[in-house]
Amino acid sequence: MRVGVLGAKGKVGATMVAAVEAADDLEFSAGVDAGDPLSALTDSGTEVIIDFTHPDVVMDNLKFLIDNGIHAVVGTTGFTQDRLDQVQQWLDAKPGAAVLIAPNFAIGAVLTMHFAQQAAPYFESVEIIELHHPQKADAPSGTAARTAKLVAEARKGLPPNPDATSTGLDGARGADVDGVPVHSVRLTGLVAHQEVLFGTQGETLTIRHDSLDRTSFVPGVLLAVRKIAEHPGLTVGLEPLLNLG
Amino acid sequence: MRVGVLGAKGKVGATMVAAVEAADDLEFSAGVDAGDPLSALTDSGTEVIIDFTHPDVVMDNLKFLIDNGIHAVVGTTGFTQDRLDQVQQWLDAKPGAAVLIAPNFAIGAVLTMHFAQQAAPYFESVEIIELHHPQKADAPSGTAARTAKLVAEARKGLPPNPDATSTGLDGARGADVDGVPVHSVRLTGLVAHQEVLFGTQGETLTIRHDSLDRTSFVPGVLLAVRKIAEHPGLTVGLEPLLNLG
Amino acid sequence: MRVGVLGAKGKVGATMVAAVEAADDLEFSAGVDAGDPLSALTDSGTEVIIDFTHPDVVMDNLKFLIDNGIHAVVGTTGFTQDRLDQVQQWLDAKPGAAVLIAPNFAIGAVLTMHFAQQAAPYFESVEIIELHHPQKADAPSGTAARTAKLVAEARKGLPPNPDATSTGLDGARGADVDGVPVHSVRLTGLVAHQEVLFGTQGETLTIRHDSLDRTSFVPGVLLAVRKIAEHPGLTVGLEPLLNLG
Amino acid sequence: MRVGVLGAKGKVGATMVAAVEAADDLEFSAGVDAGDPLSALTDSGTEVIIDFTHPDVVMDNLKFLIDNGIHAVVGTTGFTQDRLDQVQQWLDAKPGAAVLIAPNFAIGAVLTMHFAQQAAPYFESVEIIELHHPQKADAPSGTAARTAKLVAEARKGLPPNPDATSTGLDGARGADVDGVPVHSVRLTGLVAHQEVLFGTQGETLTIRHDSLDRTSFVPGVLLAVRKIAEHPGLTVGLEPLLNLG
């Protein structure tokens, strides 16, 4: 399989070039960065492209790729519903072309969300602890907030978490995200970590995801590259490519 | 829903009687123990029975229950394939009757196995750590051994765990269960705990189940009581009653 | 060593009677409860008493014990500074008599606080997570609040935890106890658990204490019984009896 | 304080140069690497040197440093008892000179060992789990083996871990290091992690150290640089510089 990289000189792009070159079953076809002509992709016979570029250019990239029947695995951010609708429209006109757009390629993070949703109906209590380096600006993390919303959705109709707290300090019981308490720890030395804790009579279930370095997106991108051709049309999120049925 | 308990005076049975009585949506209809006539179940209009009895009597119980159209949730042990075939045959003759036989009703344990199988194909490495009180006779635990086998099955065709260990002490790398290292910790103060650890580039995923007391089977049995009528015929294991599709 | 129990028919007292009887090196001398004469202790040659009674009676107990040269290990609550001063005064008049009064006999809890104080000066960041059953009324727990205060004291003069949080939800960053964030999780199935997390460049240190059942005070009380004679006078807290120098 | 670095162009040395330059209270005086004259240290008024060089040259370095009254913080390996005796002899002849030689500067690792030794006498059971990346050649890790030996030493005279294991698989119960079971996990994505688990009636205590990147030695080296002048003579290991009394 011939694989190209858009944004090939960016930090993430360069990591992906190296990863494609290191994979026995993939062949690196072309790297394109700002200023380079997109025709390098067609000239090199690229079958699948990895796009970690910028919201300003990604739509032009996708138009070109779809028109030329090159499948795209996209980690670039900034996809509004309008943009997704536009991509869908282009794909409708080009049967067989495939685009995957995912906000998070870390397989562990995707599985954590999936498992948390599956477990949610079967426990009385659920809380989330996320732990990150202290340079992080938002608390809770976007991933934790999203996980909490998904869990809350999966528990719809069930009684709320039991909680007899009657005296205490502000903040002790965490942030409330749709009824799910979320606790944010900021600690020098940490990278990005999340625990979803479930409890019922006599037992608890904990799903923990640890990102230990900045390359944890690599296996998920490679998995998407290998599977994208089996998923023509538009796919949002890595989850549909995993066999979680 | 009218619910009876077979083995009502045993430790587990008595716990289940109390749990049925405490549940708003269930009504305790009859408790039967050794020497009591099974007719107490039909006389009391029992719709679902919970059977935590003994391999010596459970088959007679099931024959009676199926004949009388009483659904059965069974935690009694000792079901060989021959016994399962016999139960299946009785059920074939009585459409609508439902029997669930499960070796483990702790929902957290069942979900741990299910999630571990789902995650298994997406990680380079997997190991299991189980931790129990020091009175336990077997190492690894039956649950850990079974989890390892299921994980190994789900990884079939993938490369083995990478492991460069070249010098070391016997036992450091754990027990090998179909290629999955399993480590058994025995510590005063613990009850029953299990961690399945997955790792790939830059990230790890950990699924941990803690049984903190001996009543962790209760929510799973009640869940089975409530859902059994929707699953006519023979069901083995709690998993098919959970919405894990 | 002949050991008696005051409050012998209470839940904790009865547990201690059983624990003394089970210990090879201790002999159970006498159990005294409300209405029983204290002379049963002197008549039985009791050398050390365990007192889990009530604030209303504990001072009278201690006066009698000190006067009669019986060492006392006291878990009864309600000791104000005035009460401690009074006990000290009685002990001053009776050289050799020994009284230990401790709010917490769980050795793991005591060690967690001790280690947390020792580690505190060497890390940039520290946070505390405490996890309890959902029937608990206060958040954070008294133990977590006290641990946070001790850690804050040990960090006096050091820069505060780094924290770039600029946007977020109320409560996400926990309760602030003297500059130490404390997060309180309430989950069905849990008993009493606490984690102190320290972080500095490239590494973290976590000290975790799990109380898994209500008898975790037993080993600490027995340790105090065995060592009290070596600590004449008044001792507050279990820590001075541990060799932590 | 004027601080120099020997082995300044090596990976560790370069990291230390950057760390000294980034510290407000330290001034980088001179970097010396293979082929550079040691006189650069005296010429630059260096007060403390950091030596991460090679067993072949470290003894000559130390002779020069001691003779010139420059304190030395040494992470270079290969110190036999003979070498330590020689350094001691040089220091005896030069009162006021200070040399610290440490095999491990990660404060979390040093504290883990210290706390484990302190806790050891108070628990019935102790086991160690160490978790590393799968490229590691030895199992258990040197740190885990050393921790186990220290814990075993601190438990001398106590009964062995209770363990009723009667049937099982080879290796399940880990490696035996002086009676302490040690379990080695090897998982892609991990760096270097260690847990010491203690258990007694109703409670457990866990001390966990996570090294998340290769720079976790930096804070310990800087701490040693700041404190070495207060510790004239030879100090082995970082522990004596921490206030753990």
mmCIF file of C-alpha atoms in Angstrom, chain A:
data_model
loop_
_atom_site.group_PDB
_atom_site.id
_atom_site.type_symbol
_atom_site.label_atom_id
_atom_site.label_comp_id
_atom_site.label_asym_id
_atom_site.label_seq_id
_atom_site.Cartn_x
_atom_site.Cartn_y
_atom_site.Cartn_z
ATOM 1 C CA MET A 1 0.000 0.000 0.000
ATOM 2 C CA ARG A 2 1.464 3.350 -1.058
ATOM 3 C CA VAL A 3 1.011 5.964 1.662
ATOM 4 C CA GLY A 4 1.707 9.708 1.507
ATOM 5 C CA VAL A 5 1.807 12.354 4.199
ATOM 6 C CA LEU A 6 0.405 15.880 4.012
ATOM 7 C CA GLY A 7 2.072 18.236 6.475
ATOM 8 C CA ALA A 8 5.115 16.009 6.198
ATOM 9 C CA LYS A 9 7.521 18.501 7.795
ATOM 10 C CA GLY A 10 5.348 19.263 10.815
ATOM 11 C CA LYS A 11 6.146 17.473 14.066
ATOM 12 C CA VAL A 12 3.246 15.055 13.801
ATOM 13 C CA GLY A 13 3.679 14.650 10.023
ATOM 14 C CA ALA A 14 7.359 13.819 10.368
ATOM 15 C CA THR A 15 6.538 11.225 13.019
ATOM 16 C CA MET A 16 4.028 9.660 10.617
ATOM 17 C CA VAL A 17 6.544 9.608 7.741
ATOM 18 C CA ALA A 18 8.944 7.692 9.973
ATOM 19 C CA ALA A 19 6.181 5.332 11.108
ATOM 20 C CA VAL A 20 5.108 4.548 7.536
ATOM 21 C CA GLU A 21 8.711 3.914 6.518
ATOM 22 C CA ALA A 22 9.170 1.584 9.479
ATOM 23 C CA ALA A 23 6.055 -0.492 8.697
ATOM 24 C CA ASP A 24 6.774 -3.644 6.701
ATOM 25 C CA ASP A 25 3.429 -3.662 4.905
ATOM 26 C CA LEU A 26 3.358 0.043 3.927
ATOM 27 C CA GLU A 27 5.403 2.008 1.398
ATOM 28 C CA PHE A 28 6.029 5.722 1.825
ATOM 29 C CA SER A 29 5.106 7.357 -1.497
ATOM 30 C CA ALA A 30 5.334 11.122 -1.024
ATOM 31 C CA GLY A 31 5.577 13.844 1.585
ATOM 32 C CA VAL A 32 3.930 17.169 0.839
ATOM 33 C CA ASP A 33 4.192 20.304 2.938
ATOM 34 C CA ALA A 34 3.159 23.969 2.606
ATOM 35 C CA GLY A 35 4.090 25.233 -0.892
ATOM 36 C CA ASP A 36 4.518 21.773 -2.416
ATOM 37 C CA PRO A 37 2.153 20.864 -5.293
ATOM 38 C CA LEU A 38 -0.546 18.292 -4.463
ATOM 39 C CA SER A 39 0.203 16.663 -7.801
ATOM 40 C CA ALA A 40 3.154 14.964 -6.088
ATOM 41 C CA LEU A 41 0.565 12.661 -4.571
ATOM 42 C CA THR A 42 -0.991 11.563 -7.846
ATOM 43 C CA ASP A 43 2.399 11.428 -9.578
ATOM 44 C CA SER A 44 3.671 9.033 -6.892
ATOM 45 C CA GLY A 45 0.704 6.683 -7.092
ATOM 46 C CA THR A 46 -0.346 7.425 -3.516
ATOM 47 C CA GLU A 47 -3.313 5.287 -2.426
ATOM 48 C CA VAL A 48 -3.847 6.612 1.085
ATOM 49 C CA ILE A 49 -2.881 9.989 2.506
ATOM 50 C CA ILE A 50 -2.350 10.972 6.132
ATOM 51 C CA ASP A 51 -3.339 14.628 6.698
ATOM 52 C CA PHE A 52 -2.123 16.436 9.811
ATOM 53 C CA THR A 53 -2.167 19.984 8.415
ATOM 54 C CA HIS A 54 -4.234 23.056 9.276
ATOM 55 C CA PRO A 55 -7.919 23.992 9.183
ATOM 56 C CA ASP A 56 -7.054 26.643 6.553
ATOM 57 C CA VAL A 57 -5.862 24.123 3.965
ATOM 58 C CA VAL A 58 -7.468 20.808 4.851
ATOM 59 C CA MET A 59 -10.670 21.397 2.849
ATOM 60 C CA ASP A 60 -8.687 22.087 -0.347
ATOM 61 C CA ASN A 61 -6.647 18.981 0.351
ATOM 62 C CA LEU A 62 -9.775 16.857 0.746
ATOM 63 C CA LYS A 63 -11.374 18.174 -2.476
ATOM 64 C CA PHE A 64 -8.236 17.208 -4.389
ATOM 65 C CA LEU A 65 -7.905 13.801 -2.715
ATOM 66 C CA ILE A 66 -11.530 12.800 -3.244
ATOM 67 C CA ASP A 67 -11.451 13.955 -6.871
ATOM 68 C CA ASN A 68 -8.395 11.804 -7.440
ATOM 69 C CA GLY A 69 -9.649 8.738 -5.551
ATOM 70 C CA ILE A 70 -7.022 8.909 -2.854
ATOM 71 C CA HIS A 71 -8.288 7.763 0.539
ATOM 72 C CA ALA A 72 -7.666 10.173 3.400
ATOM 73 C CA VAL A 73 -6.958 9.659 7.102
ATOM 74 C CA VAL A 74 -7.336 13.081 8.693
ATOM 75 C CA GLY A 75 -6.217 14.268 12.130
ATOM 76 C CA THR A 76 -6.433 17.957 11.320
ATOM 77 C CA THR A 77 -8.847 19.822 13.639
ATOM 78 C CA GLY A 78 -11.597 22.349 13.011
ATOM 79 C CA PHE A 79 -14.302 20.207 11.404
ATOM 80 C CA THR A 80 -17.662 21.910 11.933
ATOM 81 C CA GLN A 81 -20.908 20.251 10.867
ATOM 82 C CA ASP A 82 -20.864 22.494 7.771
ATOM 83 C CA ARG A 83 -17.461 21.200 6.803
ATOM 84 C CA LEU A 84 -18.484 17.587 7.399
ATOM 85 C CA ASP A 85 -21.578 18.124 5.222
ATOM 86 C CA GLN A 86 -19.371 19.510 2.449
ATOM 87 C CA VAL A 87 -17.020 16.529 2.608
ATOM 88 C CA GLN A 88 -20.000 14.172 2.577
ATOM 89 C CA GLN A 89 -21.318 15.907 -0.559
ATOM 90 C CA TRP A 90 -17.987 15.520 -2.374
ATOM 91 C CA LEU A 91 -17.862 11.854 -1.354
ATOM 92 C CA ASP A 92 -21.419 11.216 -2.581
ATOM 93 C CA ALA A 93 -20.237 12.295 -6.003
ATOM 94 C CA LYS A 94 -17.280 9.916 -5.943
ATOM 95 C CA PRO A 95 -18.369 6.398 -4.933
ATOM 96 C CA GLY A 96 -15.546 4.319 -3.478
ATOM 97 C CA ALA A 97 -13.572 7.251 -2.095
ATOM 98 C CA ALA A 98 -13.047 7.104 1.671
ATOM 99 C CA VAL A 99 -12.337 9.786 4.238
ATOM 100 C CA LEU A 100 -11.794 9.197 7.950
ATOM 101 C CA ILE A 101 -11.770 12.246 10.222
ATOM 102 C CA ALA A 102 -10.909 11.614 13.863
ATOM 103 C CA PRO A 103 -10.305 13.953 16.788
ATOM 104 C CA ASN A 104 -8.260 11.352 18.650
ATOM 105 C CA PHE A 105 -6.225 8.495 17.203
ATOM 106 C CA ALA A 106 -5.033 7.067 20.516
ATOM 107 C CA ILE A 107 -6.656 3.633 20.472
ATOM 108 C CA GLY A 108 -6.614 3.439 24.244
ATOM 109 C CA ALA A 109 -8.603 6.663 24.521
ATOM 110 C CA VAL A 110 -11.155 5.507 21.957
ATOM 111 C CA LEU A 111 -11.572 2.139 23.682
ATOM 112 C CA THR A 112 -11.882 3.793 27.099
ATOM 113 C CA MET A 113 -14.837 5.850 25.852
ATOM 114 C CA HIS A 114 -16.417 2.832 24.200
ATOM 115 C CA PHE A 115 -16.050 0.564 27.233
ATOM 116 C CA ALA A 116 -17.246 3.313 29.580
ATOM 117 C CA GLN A 117 -20.452 3.626 27.589
ATOM 118 C CA GLN A 118 -20.979 -0.125 27.587
ATOM 119 C CA ALA A 119 -20.412 -0.457 31.336
ATOM 120 C CA ALA A 120 -22.433 2.613 32.336
ATOM 121 C CA PRO A 121 -25.905 1.019 32.628
ATOM 122 C CA TYR A 122 -24.710 -1.696 35.006
ATOM 123 C CA PHE A 123 -23.312 0.326 37.895
ATOM 124 C CA GLU A 124 -24.866 2.551 40.559
ATOM 125 C CA SER A 125 -21.978 5.004 40.612
ATOM 126 C CA VAL A 126 -19.572 6.461 38.081
ATOM 127 C CA GLU A 127 -16.893 9.131 38.430
ATOM 128 C CA ILE A 128 -13.983 10.232 36.259
ATOM 129 C CA ILE A 129 -10.487 11.234 37.306
ATOM 130 C CA GLU A 130 -8.226 12.777 34.666
ATOM 131 C CA LEU A 131 -4.597 13.561 35.392
ATOM 132 C CA HIS A 132 -2.352 15.802 33.279
ATOM 133 C CA HIS A 133 0.845 17.884 33.343
ATOM 134 C CA PRO A 134 0.342 21.295 34.979
ATOM 135 C CA GLN A 135 0.759 23.286 31.736
ATOM 136 C CA LYS A 136 -2.716 22.226 30.634
ATOM 137 C CA ALA A 137 -5.117 25.191 30.347
ATOM 138 C CA ASP A 138 -8.500 23.486 30.593
ATOM 139 C CA ALA A 139 -9.983 21.483 33.466
ATOM 140 C CA PRO A 140 -11.549 19.057 32.946
ATOM 141 C CA SER A 141 -9.789 17.889 29.784
ATOM 142 C CA GLY A 142 -11.811 17.739 26.592
ATOM 143 C CA THR A 143 -11.534 13.955 26.573
ATOM 144 C CA ALA A 144 -12.824 13.654 30.137
ATOM 145 C CA ALA A 145 -15.732 16.011 29.490
ATOM 146 C CA ARG A 146 -16.645 14.058 26.372
ATOM 147 C CA THR A 147 -16.373 10.730 28.187
ATOM 148 C CA ALA A 148 -18.613 12.049 30.969
ATOM 149 C CA LYS A 149 -21.248 13.154 28.455
ATOM 150 C CA LEU A 150 -21.210 9.759 26.726
ATOM 151 C CA VAL A 151 -21.505 7.960 30.050
ATOM 152 C CA ALA A 152 -24.352 10.223 31.153
ATOM 153 C CA GLU A 153 -26.141 9.509 27.870
ATOM 154 C CA ALA A 154 -25.731 5.754 28.403
ATOM 155 C CA ARG A 155 -27.191 6.027 31.928
ATOM 156 C CA LYS A 156 -30.242 8.031 30.890
ATOM 157 C CA GLY A 157 -33.265 6.901 32.906
ATOM 158 C CA LEU A 158 -31.222 5.411 35.747
ATOM 159 C CA PRO A 159 -31.101 6.929 39.261
ATOM 160 C CA PRO A 160 -28.310 9.449 39.854
ATOM 161 C CA ASN A 161 -25.083 8.496 41.656
ATOM 162 C CA PRO A 162 -25.857 7.948 45.360
ATOM 163 C CA ASP A 163 -24.110 10.653 47.396
ATOM 164 C CA ALA A 164 -24.802 11.475 51.063
ATOM 165 C CA THR A 165 -22.323 14.350 51.205
ATOM 166 C CA SER A 166 -23.824 16.955 53.518
ATOM 167 C CA THR A 167 -20.817 18.922 54.732
ATOM 168 C CA GLY A 168 -17.639 19.661 52.906
ATOM 169 C CA LEU A 169 -15.399 22.031 51.037
ATOM 170 C CA ASP A 170 -16.206 23.597 47.680
ATOM 171 C CA GLY A 171 -14.799 21.550 44.853
ATOM 172 C CA ALA A 172 -14.146 18.377 46.834
ATOM 173 C CA ARG A 173 -16.764 16.462 44.866
ATOM 174 C CA GLY A 174 -15.395 17.582 41.504
ATOM 175 C CA ALA A 175 -17.026 19.216 38.501
ATOM 176 C CA ASP A 176 -20.511 18.093 37.517
ATOM 177 C CA VAL A 177 -20.737 17.079 33.843
ATOM 178 C CA ASP A 178 -24.306 15.933 33.184
ATOM 179 C CA GLY A 179 -24.400 14.310 36.609
ATOM 180 C CA VAL A 180 -21.003 12.622 36.359
ATOM 181 C CA PRO A 181 -18.398 14.014 38.799
ATOM 182 C CA VAL A 182 -15.091 14.764 37.051
ATOM 183 C CA HIS A 183 -11.881 15.389 39.001
ATOM 184 C CA SER A 184 -8.849 17.039 37.375
ATOM 185 C CA VAL A 185 -5.377 16.416 38.799
ATOM 186 C CA ARG A 186 -2.415 18.531 37.591
ATOM 187 C CA LEU A 187 0.978 17.132 38.483
ATOM 188 C CA THR A 188 4.483 17.824 37.232
ATOM 189 C CA GLY A 189 5.837 14.683 35.604
ATOM 190 C CA LEU A 190 2.519 13.424 34.273
ATOM 191 C CA VAL A 191 1.591 13.349 30.584
ATOM 192 C CA ALA A 192 -2.112 12.524 29.959
ATOM 193 C CA HIS A 193 -4.082 9.959 31.945
ATOM 194 C CA GLN A 194 -7.732 9.158 32.579
ATOM 195 C CA GLU A 195 -9.620 6.788 34.862
ATOM 196 C CA VAL A 196 -13.313 5.965 34.661
ATOM 197 C CA LEU A 197 -14.459 4.392 37.939
ATOM 198 C CA PHE A 198 -17.668 2.377 38.211
ATOM 199 C CA GLY A 199 -19.091 0.933 41.425
ATOM 200 C CA THR A 200 -21.925 -1.313 42.485
ATOM 201 C CA GLN A 201 -22.567 -3.572 45.467
ATOM 202 C CA GLY A 202 -19.303 -5.153 46.558
ATOM 203 C CA GLU A 203 -17.313 -4.419 43.411
ATOM 204 C CA THR A 204 -15.752 -1.712 41.283
ATOM 205 C CA LEU A 205 -14.575 -1.584 37.683
ATOM 206 C CA THR A 206 -11.859 0.845 36.611
ATOM 207 C CA ILE A 207 -10.880 1.638 33.046
ATOM 208 C CA ARG A 208 -7.624 3.558 32.901
ATOM 209 C CA HIS A 209 -5.858 5.072 29.903
ATOM 210 C CA ASP A 210 -2.284 6.342 30.143
ATOM 211 C CA SER A 211 -0.684 8.353 27.356
ATOM 212 C CA LEU A 212 2.981 8.216 28.175
ATOM 213 C CA ASP A 213 4.389 10.108 25.240
ATOM 214 C CA ARG A 214 3.305 12.265 22.340
ATOM 215 C CA THR A 215 3.451 9.475 19.775
ATOM 216 C CA SER A 216 0.487 7.498 21.083
ATOM 217 C CA PHE A 217 -1.518 8.511 17.997
ATOM 218 C CA VAL A 218 0.755 6.495 15.671
ATOM 219 C CA PRO A 219 -0.754 2.988 15.994
ATOM 220 C CA GLY A 220 -4.268 4.362 15.516
ATOM 221 C CA VAL A 221 -3.296 6.279 12.347
ATOM 222 C CA LEU A 222 -1.593 3.193 10.905
ATOM 223 C CA LEU A 223 -4.628 1.074 11.731
ATOM 224 C CA ALA A 224 -6.830 3.611 9.920
ATOM 225 C CA VAL A 225 -4.503 3.633 6.900
ATOM 226 C CA ARG A 226 -4.734 -0.147 6.653
ATOM 227 C CA LYS A 227 -8.523 -0.313 7.037
ATOM 228 C CA ILE A 228 -9.814 2.851 5.344
ATOM 229 C CA ALA A 229 -10.402 1.223 1.956
ATOM 230 C CA GLU A 230 -12.965 -1.106 3.575
ATOM 231 C CA HIS A 231 -14.974 1.918 4.741
ATOM 232 C CA PRO A 232 -15.937 3.982 1.688
ATOM 233 C CA GLY A 233 -17.665 7.310 2.319
ATOM 234 C CA LEU A 234 -17.237 9.506 5.373
ATOM 235 C CA THR A 235 -16.284 8.033 8.759
ATOM 236 C CA VAL A 236 -16.031 10.212 11.845
ATOM 237 C CA GLY A 237 -13.955 8.860 14.722
ATOM 238 C CA LEU A 238 -11.746 5.796 14.855
ATOM 239 C CA GLU A 239 -14.353 3.628 16.584
ATOM 240 C CA PRO A 240 -16.175 2.303 13.474
ATOM 241 C CA LEU A 241 -12.872 0.826 12.239
ATOM 242 C CA LEU A 242 -12.448 -1.239 15.396
ATOM 243 C CA ASN A 243 -14.336 -4.544 15.637
ATOM 244 C CA LEU A 244 -16.337 -3.675 18.731
ATOM 245 C CA GLY A 245 -19.688 -5.228 17.785
#
